[in-house]
Coordinates of C-alpha atoms in Angstrom, one line a residue:
X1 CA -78.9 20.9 -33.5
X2 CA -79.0 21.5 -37.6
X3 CA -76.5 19.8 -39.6
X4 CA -77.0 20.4 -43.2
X5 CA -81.3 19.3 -43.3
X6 CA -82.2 18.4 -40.2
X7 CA -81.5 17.5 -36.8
X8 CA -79.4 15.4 -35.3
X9 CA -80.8 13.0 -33.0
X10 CA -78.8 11.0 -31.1
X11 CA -79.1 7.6 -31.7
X12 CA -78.7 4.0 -30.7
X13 CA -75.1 2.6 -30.6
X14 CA -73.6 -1.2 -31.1
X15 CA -71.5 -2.5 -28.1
X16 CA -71.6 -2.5 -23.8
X17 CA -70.5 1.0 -22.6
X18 CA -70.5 0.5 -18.9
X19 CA -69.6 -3.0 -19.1
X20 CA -66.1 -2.7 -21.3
X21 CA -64.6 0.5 -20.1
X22 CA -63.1 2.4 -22.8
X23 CA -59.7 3.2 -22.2
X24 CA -59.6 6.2 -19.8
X25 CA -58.5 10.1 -20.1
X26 CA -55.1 11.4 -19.1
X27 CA -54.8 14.6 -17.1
X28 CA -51.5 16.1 -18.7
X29 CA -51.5 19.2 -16.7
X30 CA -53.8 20.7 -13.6
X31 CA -52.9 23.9 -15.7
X32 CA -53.9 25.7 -19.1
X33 CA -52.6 29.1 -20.5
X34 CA -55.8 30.8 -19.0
X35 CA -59.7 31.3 -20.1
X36 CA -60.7 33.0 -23.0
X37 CA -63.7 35.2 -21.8
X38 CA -66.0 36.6 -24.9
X39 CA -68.7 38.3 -22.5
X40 CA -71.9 38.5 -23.5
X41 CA -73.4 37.1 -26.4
X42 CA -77.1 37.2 -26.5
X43 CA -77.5 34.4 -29.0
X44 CA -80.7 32.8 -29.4
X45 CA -81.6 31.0 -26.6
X46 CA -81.1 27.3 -26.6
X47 CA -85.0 25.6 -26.6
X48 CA -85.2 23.9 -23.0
X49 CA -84.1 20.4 -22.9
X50 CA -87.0 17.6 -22.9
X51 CA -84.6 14.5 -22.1
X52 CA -83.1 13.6 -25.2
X53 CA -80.0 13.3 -26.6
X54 CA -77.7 13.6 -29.8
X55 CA -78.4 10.3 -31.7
X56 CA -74.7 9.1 -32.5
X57 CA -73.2 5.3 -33.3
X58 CA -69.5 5.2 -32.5
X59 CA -67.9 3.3 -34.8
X60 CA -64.6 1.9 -33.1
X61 CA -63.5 -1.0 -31.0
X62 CA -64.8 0.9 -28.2
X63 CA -68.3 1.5 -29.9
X64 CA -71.2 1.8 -27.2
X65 CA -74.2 -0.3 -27.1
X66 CA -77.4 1.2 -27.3
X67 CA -80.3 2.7 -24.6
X68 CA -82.6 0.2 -25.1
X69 CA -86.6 1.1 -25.1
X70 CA -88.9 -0.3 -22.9
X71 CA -91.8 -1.6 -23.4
X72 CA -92.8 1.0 -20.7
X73 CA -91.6 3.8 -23.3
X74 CA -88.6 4.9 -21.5
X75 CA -84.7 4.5 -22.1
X76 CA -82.8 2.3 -20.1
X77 CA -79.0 1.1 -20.4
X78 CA -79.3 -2.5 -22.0
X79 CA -76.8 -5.1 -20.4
X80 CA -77.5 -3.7 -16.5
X81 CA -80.0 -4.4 -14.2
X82 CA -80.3 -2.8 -10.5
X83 CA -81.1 -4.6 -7.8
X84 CA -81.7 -4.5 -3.9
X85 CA -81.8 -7.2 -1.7
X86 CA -83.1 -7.1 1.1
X87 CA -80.5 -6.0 3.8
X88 CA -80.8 -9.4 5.8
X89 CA -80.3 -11.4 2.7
X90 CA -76.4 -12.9 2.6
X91 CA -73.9 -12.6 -0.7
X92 CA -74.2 -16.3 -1.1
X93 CA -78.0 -16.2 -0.8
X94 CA -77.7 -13.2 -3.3
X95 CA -76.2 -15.3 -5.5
X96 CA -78.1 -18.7 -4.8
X97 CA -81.4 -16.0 -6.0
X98 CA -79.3 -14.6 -9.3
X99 CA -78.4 -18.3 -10.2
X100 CA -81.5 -19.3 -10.2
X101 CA -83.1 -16.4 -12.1
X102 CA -80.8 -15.3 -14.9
X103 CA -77.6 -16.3 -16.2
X104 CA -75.7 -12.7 -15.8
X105 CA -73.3 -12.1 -12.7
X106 CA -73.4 -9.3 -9.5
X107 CA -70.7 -7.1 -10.5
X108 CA -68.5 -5.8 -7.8
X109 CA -70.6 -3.1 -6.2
X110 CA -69.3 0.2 -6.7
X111 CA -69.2 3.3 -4.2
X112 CA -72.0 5.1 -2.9
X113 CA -74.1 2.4 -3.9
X114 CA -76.3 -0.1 -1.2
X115 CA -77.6 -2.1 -4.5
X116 CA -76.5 -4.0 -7.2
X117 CA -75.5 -4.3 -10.3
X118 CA -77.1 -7.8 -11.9
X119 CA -74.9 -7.4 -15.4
X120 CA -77.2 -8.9 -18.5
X121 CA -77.5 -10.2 -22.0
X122 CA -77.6 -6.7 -23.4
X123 CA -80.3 -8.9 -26.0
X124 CA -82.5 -9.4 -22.6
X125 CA -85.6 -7.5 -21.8
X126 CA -84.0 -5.8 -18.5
X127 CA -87.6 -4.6 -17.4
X128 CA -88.9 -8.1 -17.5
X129 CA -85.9 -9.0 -15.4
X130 CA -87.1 -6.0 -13.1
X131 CA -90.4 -7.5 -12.5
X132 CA -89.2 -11.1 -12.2
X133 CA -86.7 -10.2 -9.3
X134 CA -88.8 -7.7 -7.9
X135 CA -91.7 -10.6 -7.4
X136 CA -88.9 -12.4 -5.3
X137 CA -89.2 -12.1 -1.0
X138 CA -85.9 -11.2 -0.6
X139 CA -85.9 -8.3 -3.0
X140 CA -86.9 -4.9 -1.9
X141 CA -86.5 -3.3 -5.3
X142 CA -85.1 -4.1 -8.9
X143 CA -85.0 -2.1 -11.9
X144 CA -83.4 -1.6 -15.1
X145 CA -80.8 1.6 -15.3
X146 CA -83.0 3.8 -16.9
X147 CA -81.6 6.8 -18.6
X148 CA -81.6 10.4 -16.9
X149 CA -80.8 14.0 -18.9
X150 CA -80.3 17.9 -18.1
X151 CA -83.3 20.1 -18.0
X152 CA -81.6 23.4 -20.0
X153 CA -77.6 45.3 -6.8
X154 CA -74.6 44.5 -7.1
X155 CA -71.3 46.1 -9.6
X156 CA -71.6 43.3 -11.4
X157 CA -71.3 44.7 -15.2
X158 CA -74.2 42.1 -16.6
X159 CA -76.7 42.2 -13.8
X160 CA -78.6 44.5 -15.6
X161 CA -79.9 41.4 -18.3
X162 CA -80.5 39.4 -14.8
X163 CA -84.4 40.2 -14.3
X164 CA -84.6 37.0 -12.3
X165 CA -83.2 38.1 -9.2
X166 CA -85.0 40.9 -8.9
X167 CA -87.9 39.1 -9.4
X168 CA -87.2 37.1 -6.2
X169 CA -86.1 40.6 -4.3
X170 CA -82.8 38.9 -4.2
X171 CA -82.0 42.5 -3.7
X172 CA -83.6 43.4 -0.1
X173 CA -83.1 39.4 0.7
X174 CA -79.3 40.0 0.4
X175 CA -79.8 43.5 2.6
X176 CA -80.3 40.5 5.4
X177 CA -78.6 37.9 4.7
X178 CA -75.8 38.6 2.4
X179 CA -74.8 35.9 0.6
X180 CA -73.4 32.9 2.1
X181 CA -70.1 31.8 3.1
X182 CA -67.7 28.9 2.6
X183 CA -69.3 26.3 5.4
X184 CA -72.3 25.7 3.5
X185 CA -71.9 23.0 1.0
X186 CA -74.0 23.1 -2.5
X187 CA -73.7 20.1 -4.3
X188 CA -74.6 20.1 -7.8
X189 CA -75.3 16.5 -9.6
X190 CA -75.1 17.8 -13.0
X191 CA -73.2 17.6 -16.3
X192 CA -69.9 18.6 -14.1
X193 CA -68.7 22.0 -13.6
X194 CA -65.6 24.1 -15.6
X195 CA -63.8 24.3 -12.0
X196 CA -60.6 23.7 -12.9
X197 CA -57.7 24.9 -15.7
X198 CA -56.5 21.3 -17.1
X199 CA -54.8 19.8 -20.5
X200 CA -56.4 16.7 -20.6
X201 CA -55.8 13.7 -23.3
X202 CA -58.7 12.0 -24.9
X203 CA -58.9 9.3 -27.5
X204 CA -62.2 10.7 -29.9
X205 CA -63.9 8.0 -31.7
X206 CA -65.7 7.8 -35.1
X207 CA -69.1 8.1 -35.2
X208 CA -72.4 8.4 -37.3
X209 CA -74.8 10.6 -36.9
X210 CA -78.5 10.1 -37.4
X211 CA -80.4 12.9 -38.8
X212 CA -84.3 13.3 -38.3
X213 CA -84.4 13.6 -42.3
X214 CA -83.1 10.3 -42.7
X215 CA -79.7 10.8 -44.1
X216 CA -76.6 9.7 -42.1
X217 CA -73.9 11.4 -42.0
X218 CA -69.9 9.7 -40.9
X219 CA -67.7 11.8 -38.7
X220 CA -63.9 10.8 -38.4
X221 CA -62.0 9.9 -35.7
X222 CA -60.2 12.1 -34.0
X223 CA -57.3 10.2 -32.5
X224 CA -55.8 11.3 -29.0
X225 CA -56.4 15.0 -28.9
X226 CA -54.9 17.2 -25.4
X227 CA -58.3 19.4 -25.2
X228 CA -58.2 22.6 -22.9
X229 CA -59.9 23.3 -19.8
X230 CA -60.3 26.8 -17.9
X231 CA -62.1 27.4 -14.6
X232 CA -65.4 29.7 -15.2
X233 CA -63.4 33.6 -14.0
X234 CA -67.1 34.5 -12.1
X235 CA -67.1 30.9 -10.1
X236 CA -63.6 30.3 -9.2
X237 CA -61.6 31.4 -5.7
X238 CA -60.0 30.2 -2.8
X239 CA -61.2 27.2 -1.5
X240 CA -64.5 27.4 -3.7
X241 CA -64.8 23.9 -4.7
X242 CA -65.4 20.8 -2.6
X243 CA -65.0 17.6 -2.8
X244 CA -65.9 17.1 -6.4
X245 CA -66.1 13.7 -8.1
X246 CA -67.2 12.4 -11.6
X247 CA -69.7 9.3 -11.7
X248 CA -69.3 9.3 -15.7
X249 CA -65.3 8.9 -15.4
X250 CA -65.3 6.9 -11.8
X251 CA -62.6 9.6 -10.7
X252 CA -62.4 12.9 -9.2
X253 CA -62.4 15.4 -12.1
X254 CA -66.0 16.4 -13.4
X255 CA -64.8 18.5 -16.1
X256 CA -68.0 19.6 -17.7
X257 CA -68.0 18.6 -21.5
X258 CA -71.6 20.2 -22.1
X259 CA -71.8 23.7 -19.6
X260 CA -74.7 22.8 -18.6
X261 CA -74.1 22.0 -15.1
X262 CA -71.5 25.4 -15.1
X263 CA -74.7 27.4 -16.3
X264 CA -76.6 26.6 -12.9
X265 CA -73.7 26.3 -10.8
X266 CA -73.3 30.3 -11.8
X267 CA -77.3 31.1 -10.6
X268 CA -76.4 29.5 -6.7
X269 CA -73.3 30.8 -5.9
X270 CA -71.4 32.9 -8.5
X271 CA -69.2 35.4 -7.3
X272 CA -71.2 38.6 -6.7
X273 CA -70.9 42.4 -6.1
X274 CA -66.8 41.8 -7.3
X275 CA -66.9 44.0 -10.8
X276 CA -67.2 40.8 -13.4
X277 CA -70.0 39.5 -14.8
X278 CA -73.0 38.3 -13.3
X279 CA -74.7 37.6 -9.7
X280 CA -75.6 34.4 -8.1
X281 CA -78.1 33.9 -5.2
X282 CA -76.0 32.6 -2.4
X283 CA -71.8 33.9 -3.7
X284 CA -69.4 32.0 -1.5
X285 CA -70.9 29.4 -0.6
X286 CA -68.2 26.2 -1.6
X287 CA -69.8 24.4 -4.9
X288 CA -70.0 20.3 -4.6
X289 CA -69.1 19.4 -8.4
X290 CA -71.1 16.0 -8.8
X291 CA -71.0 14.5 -12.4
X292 CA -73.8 12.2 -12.7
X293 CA -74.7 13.2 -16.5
X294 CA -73.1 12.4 -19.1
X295 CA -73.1 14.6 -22.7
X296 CA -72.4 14.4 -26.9
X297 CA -68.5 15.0 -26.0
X298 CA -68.4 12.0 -22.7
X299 CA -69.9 9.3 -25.5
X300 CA -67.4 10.2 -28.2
X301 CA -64.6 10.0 -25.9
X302 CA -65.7 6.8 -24.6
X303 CA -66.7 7.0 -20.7
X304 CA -67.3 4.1 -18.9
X305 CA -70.6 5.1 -17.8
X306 CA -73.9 6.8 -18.6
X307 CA -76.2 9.2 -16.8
X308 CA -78.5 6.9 -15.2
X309 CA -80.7 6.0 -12.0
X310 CA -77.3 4.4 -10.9
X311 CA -75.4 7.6 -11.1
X312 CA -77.7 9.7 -10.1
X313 CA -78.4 7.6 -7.0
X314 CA -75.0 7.3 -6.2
X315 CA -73.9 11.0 -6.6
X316 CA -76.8 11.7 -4.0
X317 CA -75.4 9.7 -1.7
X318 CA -71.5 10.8 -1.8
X319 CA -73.1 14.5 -2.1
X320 CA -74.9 13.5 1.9
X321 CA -71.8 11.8 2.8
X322 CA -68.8 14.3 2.3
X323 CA -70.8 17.2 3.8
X324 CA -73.2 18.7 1.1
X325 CA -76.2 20.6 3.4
X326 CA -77.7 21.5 -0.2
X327 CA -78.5 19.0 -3.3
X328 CA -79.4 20.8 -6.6
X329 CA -80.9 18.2 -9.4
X330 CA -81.5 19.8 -12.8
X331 CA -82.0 16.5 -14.0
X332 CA -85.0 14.5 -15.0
X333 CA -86.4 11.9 -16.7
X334 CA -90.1 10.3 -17.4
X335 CA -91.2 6.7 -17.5
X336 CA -91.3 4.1 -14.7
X337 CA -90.9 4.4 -10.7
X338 CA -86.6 4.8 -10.1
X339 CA -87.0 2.9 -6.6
X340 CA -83.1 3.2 -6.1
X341 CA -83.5 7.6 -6.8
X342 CA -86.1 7.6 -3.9
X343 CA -83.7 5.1 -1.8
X344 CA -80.9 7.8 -2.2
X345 CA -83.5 11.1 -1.6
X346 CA -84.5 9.6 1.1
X347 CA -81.1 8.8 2.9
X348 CA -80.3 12.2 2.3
X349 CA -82.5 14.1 3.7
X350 CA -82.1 11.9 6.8
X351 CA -78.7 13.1 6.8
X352 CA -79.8 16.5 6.7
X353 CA -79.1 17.4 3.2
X354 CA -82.0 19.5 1.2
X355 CA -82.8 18.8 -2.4
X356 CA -84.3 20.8 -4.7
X357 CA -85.3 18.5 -8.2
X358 CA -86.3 20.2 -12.2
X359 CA -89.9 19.9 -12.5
X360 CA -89.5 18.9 -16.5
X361 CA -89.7 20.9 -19.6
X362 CA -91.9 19.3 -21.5
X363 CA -95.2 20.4 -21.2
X364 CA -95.4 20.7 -24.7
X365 CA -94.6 17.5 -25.4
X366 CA -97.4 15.6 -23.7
X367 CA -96.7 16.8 -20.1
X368 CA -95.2 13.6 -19.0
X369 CA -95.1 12.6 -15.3
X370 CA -91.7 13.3 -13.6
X371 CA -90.3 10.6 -12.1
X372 CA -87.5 12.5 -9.9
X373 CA -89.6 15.2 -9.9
X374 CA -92.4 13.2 -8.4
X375 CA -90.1 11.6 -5.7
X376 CA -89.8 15.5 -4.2
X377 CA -93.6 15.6 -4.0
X378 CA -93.3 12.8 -1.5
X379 CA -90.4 13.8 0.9
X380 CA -90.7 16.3 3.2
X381 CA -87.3 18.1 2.6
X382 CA -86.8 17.7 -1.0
X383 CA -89.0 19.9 -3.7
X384 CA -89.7 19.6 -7.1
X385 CA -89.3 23.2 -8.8
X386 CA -91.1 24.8 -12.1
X387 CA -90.1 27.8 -14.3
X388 CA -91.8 30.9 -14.4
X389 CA -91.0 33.5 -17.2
X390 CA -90.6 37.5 -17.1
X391 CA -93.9 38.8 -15.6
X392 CA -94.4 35.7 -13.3
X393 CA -96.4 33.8 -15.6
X394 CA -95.9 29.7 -16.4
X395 CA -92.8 29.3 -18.6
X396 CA -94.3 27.7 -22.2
X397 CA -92.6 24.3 -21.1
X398 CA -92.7 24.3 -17.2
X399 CA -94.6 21.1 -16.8
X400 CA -97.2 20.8 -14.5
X401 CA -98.7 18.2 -12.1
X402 CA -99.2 17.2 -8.7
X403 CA -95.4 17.0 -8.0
X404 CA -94.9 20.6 -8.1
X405 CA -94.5 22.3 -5.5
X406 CA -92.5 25.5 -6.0
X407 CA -91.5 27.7 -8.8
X408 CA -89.1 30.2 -9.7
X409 CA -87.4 32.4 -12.8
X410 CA -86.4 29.5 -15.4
X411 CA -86.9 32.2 -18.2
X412 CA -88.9 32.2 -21.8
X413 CA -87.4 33.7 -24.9
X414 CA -91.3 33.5 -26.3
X415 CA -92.4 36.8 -26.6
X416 CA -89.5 37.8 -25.2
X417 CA -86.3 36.9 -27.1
X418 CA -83.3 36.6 -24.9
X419 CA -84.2 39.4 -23.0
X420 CA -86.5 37.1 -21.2
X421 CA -84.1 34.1 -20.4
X422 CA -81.4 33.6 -17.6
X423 CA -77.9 35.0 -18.2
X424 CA -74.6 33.3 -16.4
X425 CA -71.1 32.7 -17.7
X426 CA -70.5 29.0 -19.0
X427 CA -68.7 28.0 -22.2
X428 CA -69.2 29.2 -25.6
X429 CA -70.6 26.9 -26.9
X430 CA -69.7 27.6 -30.9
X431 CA -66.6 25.9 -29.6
X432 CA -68.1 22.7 -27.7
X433 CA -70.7 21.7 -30.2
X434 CA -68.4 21.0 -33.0
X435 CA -70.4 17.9 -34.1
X436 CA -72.8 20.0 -34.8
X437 CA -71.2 21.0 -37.7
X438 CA -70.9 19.3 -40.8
X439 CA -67.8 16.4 -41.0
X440 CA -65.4 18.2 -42.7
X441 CA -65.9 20.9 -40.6
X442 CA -66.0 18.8 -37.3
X443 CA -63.2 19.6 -35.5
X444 CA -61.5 19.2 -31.3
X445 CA -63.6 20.9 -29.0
X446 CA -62.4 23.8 -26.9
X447 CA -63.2 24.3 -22.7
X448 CA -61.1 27.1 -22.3
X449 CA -63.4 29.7 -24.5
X450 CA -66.1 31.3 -21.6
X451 CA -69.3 33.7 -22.2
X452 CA -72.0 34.3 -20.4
X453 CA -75.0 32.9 -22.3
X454 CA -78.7 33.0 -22.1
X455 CA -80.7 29.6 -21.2
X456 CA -84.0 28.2 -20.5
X457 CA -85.5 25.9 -18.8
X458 CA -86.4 24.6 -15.1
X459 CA -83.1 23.3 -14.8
X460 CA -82.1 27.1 -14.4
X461 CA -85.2 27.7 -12.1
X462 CA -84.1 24.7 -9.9
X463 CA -80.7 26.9 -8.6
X464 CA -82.4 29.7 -7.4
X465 CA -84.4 28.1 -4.5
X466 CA -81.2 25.9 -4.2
X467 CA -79.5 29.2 -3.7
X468 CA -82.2 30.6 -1.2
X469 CA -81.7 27.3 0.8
X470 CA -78.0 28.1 1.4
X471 CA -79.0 31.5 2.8
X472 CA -81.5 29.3 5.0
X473 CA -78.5 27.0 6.2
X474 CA -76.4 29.8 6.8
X475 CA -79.1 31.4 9.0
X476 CA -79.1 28.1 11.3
X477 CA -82.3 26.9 9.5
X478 CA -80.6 23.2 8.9
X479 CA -83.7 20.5 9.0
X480 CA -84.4 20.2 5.1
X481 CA -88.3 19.9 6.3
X482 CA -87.9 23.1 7.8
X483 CA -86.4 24.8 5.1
X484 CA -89.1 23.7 2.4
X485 CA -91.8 24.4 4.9
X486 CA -90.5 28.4 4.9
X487 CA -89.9 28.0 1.4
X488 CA -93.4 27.2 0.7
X489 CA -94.7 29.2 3.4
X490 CA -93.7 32.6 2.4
X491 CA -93.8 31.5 -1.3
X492 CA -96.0 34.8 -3.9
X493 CA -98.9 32.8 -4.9
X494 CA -99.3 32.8 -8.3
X495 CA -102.2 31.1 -10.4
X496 CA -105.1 30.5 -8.8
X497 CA -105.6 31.0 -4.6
X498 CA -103.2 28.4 -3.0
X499 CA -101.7 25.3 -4.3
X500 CA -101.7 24.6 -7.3
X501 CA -100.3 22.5 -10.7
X502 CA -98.7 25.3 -12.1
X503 CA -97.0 26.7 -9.5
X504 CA -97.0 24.7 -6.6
X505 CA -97.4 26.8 -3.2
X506 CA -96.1 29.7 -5.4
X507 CA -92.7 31.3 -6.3
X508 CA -90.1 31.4 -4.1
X509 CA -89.6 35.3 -2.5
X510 CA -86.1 35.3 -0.9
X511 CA -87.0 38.7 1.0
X512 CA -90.3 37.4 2.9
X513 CA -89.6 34.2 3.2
X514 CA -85.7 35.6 5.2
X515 CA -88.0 38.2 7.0
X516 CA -91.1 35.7 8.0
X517 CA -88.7 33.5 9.8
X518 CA -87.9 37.0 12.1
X519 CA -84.8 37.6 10.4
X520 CA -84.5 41.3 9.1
X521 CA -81.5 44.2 8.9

């Protein structure tokens, strides 16, 4: 992001979001007058996301308090701690422990959730609190909310720029198995997804911006603004949607205010072989839209929450609960263990529910441990997935490790411009990112303006073996152990002979691993 000189980062900011709820959005209308689609525009591609975020202070009443840093290095949400007792121990016993080892409350635990929420002096150290609680018998786990981000032949006229599915031999794969159909479930616990046409009312705050130069620059307040929404043309259809609900907003509209989340959504399940636009791995299966993330445009509007370990966890759960057989996580973070992430993996792939988890983008930047990542690594049934470029080879970020265990296309505009990046329809963004712009320029964003845009990243390799696991499901393949043992199984080995840190068992080949299972046409 390039304002003037330099890049916004987005900073720190003054107050408790999470703990004083802003006041809340208004939907005006489930209707809009109708998506502007621009079509291609082969932009530069986006650099893939590394977990960070826009530095911004709000300015208002409802100004946000700031992720704190640890002493560990990560972010974590200052003012919150999570906590699990143990399941024998009683509410007054929970509170006999809390009394005697901080002066914050339990707040009253929220859906989806089998922990809580200790509520502390935002001043207070939360992951000395962790370890403090965690030393206790009747704890099994306690940690602070630390912060979680994105990762970044068919008639269909723009499959020609989609070199990742043929890469996979999507093409013969669907000659089996075509597509998917409305009984599978794909949840995805992401930035939301442009599912719906909507007039929504917002109240958009004053805010600073923080450049990397130094300088500071002072955006006005908006005021109550009725923004736009318009269901993505190449994802919507009858009964295409299920069950969606937003973790950021505590409701049950994930609008996505970033298109991120629209961007992957498009690579598992985007209409296909219908004359518009682009192809997705598994069209027709129903899309889960799971806010757990939240973006620039969520803070300035004041939500009442922010894309943590607590919304991640609890998106995973209501994803296993109302029907999801599929989980895809383009969604990471570094830093310490998340306990109450591997609580919720864990529960869901009991339930039967698959997960496929980013492996990171930031190899450049130190290749970090995943944390998420590293969770897949550990349960049979969830997998943690790189990003492999144009001829096959390790995307320039992919990060690498013992955690990974599969790749597949994430795309590399290095040495290979746009050309070499993945393609689906999502907003256009020169109408989102308005505070990227200078102040007098910044203006009401727009979610009603669609193109289909090139990213990077393994957020947009984690969707394709999401997608190949729907075709799995729909074949009767339903244990998620059984489906990552195929997937591995039949996986083109790439690197060096077997597994490996790169690659994991290999990248994902939807045609051998649909015929090694016995299933051909």
């Amino acid at each position: 992001m390039v304002v003037a000189s330099g890049a916004i980062v987005l900073a720190s900011v003054a107050l408790g979001r999470g703990q004083s709820p802003a006041p809340g959005r208004v939907l005006l209308q489930s209707v809009s007058s109708g998506a502007v689609d621009r079509g291609l525009l082969p932009d530069e591609a986006p650099p893939p996301a590394i977990g960070g975020k826009l530095s911004m202070r709000a300015l208002g009443d409802e100004a946000v308090h700031a992720d704190r840093i640890g002493a560990s290095g990560a972010a974590y949400q200052a003012g919150r701690l999570i906590v699990k007792f143990r399941d024998e121990v009683s509410t007054s016993a929970r509170l006999s422990a809390l009394s005697a080892m901080s002066s914050g409350s339990i707040a009253t635990r929220k859906s989806y959730a089998n922990f809580d929420i200790v509520t502390l002096d935002p001043a207070e150290d939360a992951e000395a609190a962790a370890r403090a609680f965690a030393s206790r018998a009747d704890v099994e786990y306690a940690q602070p909310a630390y912060r979680v981000y994105a990762h970044f032949v068919p008639n269909d006229p723009l499959y020609r720029t989609q070199w990742n599915l043929p890469n996979i031999d999507m093409e013969r794969a669907w000659d089996i198995q075509p597509g998917a159909t409305s009984s599978v479930v794909v949840a995805v616990l992401d930035t939301g997804i442009a599912f719906q046409d909507a007039i929504v009312r917002y109240n958009a705050r004053s805010f600073r911006a923080f450049l990397s130069n130094g300088a500071i620059l002072q955006y006005p307040a908006l005021g109550t603004i009725d923004v736009p929404f318009a269901a993505a043309t190449d994802l919507r259809g009858t009964n295409r949607f299920a069950t969606p609900h937003d973790f950021i907003w505590e409701d049950n509209l994930p609008l996505d205010l970033a298109g991120h989340g629209t961007h992957v959504s498009g690579t598992i399940g985007q209409l296909t072989n219908n004359g518009i636009g682009t192809a997705g791995v598994a069209y027709n299966v129903r899309l889960m839209p799971v806010k757990v993330i939240d973006d620039a445009w969520d803070f300035i509007f004041g939500s009442p929450n922010e894309g943590t370990d607590e919304t991640v966890s609890r998106g995973i759960r209501y994803a296993a609960d109302n029907g999801a057989k599929v989980i895809n996580m383009s969604i990471g973070r570094t830093g310490p263990p998340a306990p109450v992430v591997e609580d919720a993996i864990r529960y869901a792939v009991g339930k039967g529910t698959f997960i496929a988890i980013a492996a990171g983008n930031a190899f450049e930047e130190g290749n970090p441990r995943q944390v998420i990542a590293e969770i897949a690594s550990r349960v049979e049934g969830a997998v943690s997935v790189a990003a492999v470029d144009l001829l096959h080879n390790r995307a320039f970020y992919s990060g690498t490790g013992t955690w990974v265990e599969l790749a597949a296309p994430g795309g590399s505009s290095r040495g290979f411009g746009t050309a070499g990046t993945i393609y689906q329809q999502t907003y256009d963004l020169d109408f989102v990112d308005t505070y990227d712009l200078p102040p007098a320029l910044y203006r009401a964003p727009r979610f009603d303006v669609l193109a289909f845009l090139p990213f990077q990243g393994t957020s947009m390799a984690t969707p394709h073996v999401s997608g190949l696991a729907a075709l799995l499901v729909q074949q009767g393949i339903t244990s998620p152990a059984a489906i990552e043992a195929a997937l591995e199984r039949f996986a083109a080995d790439r690197g060096a002979t077997g597994r490996d840190n790169e690659f994991g068992h290999g990248e994902i080949s939807a045609r051998n691993t649909l015929r090694g299972l016995g299933l051909s046409r």
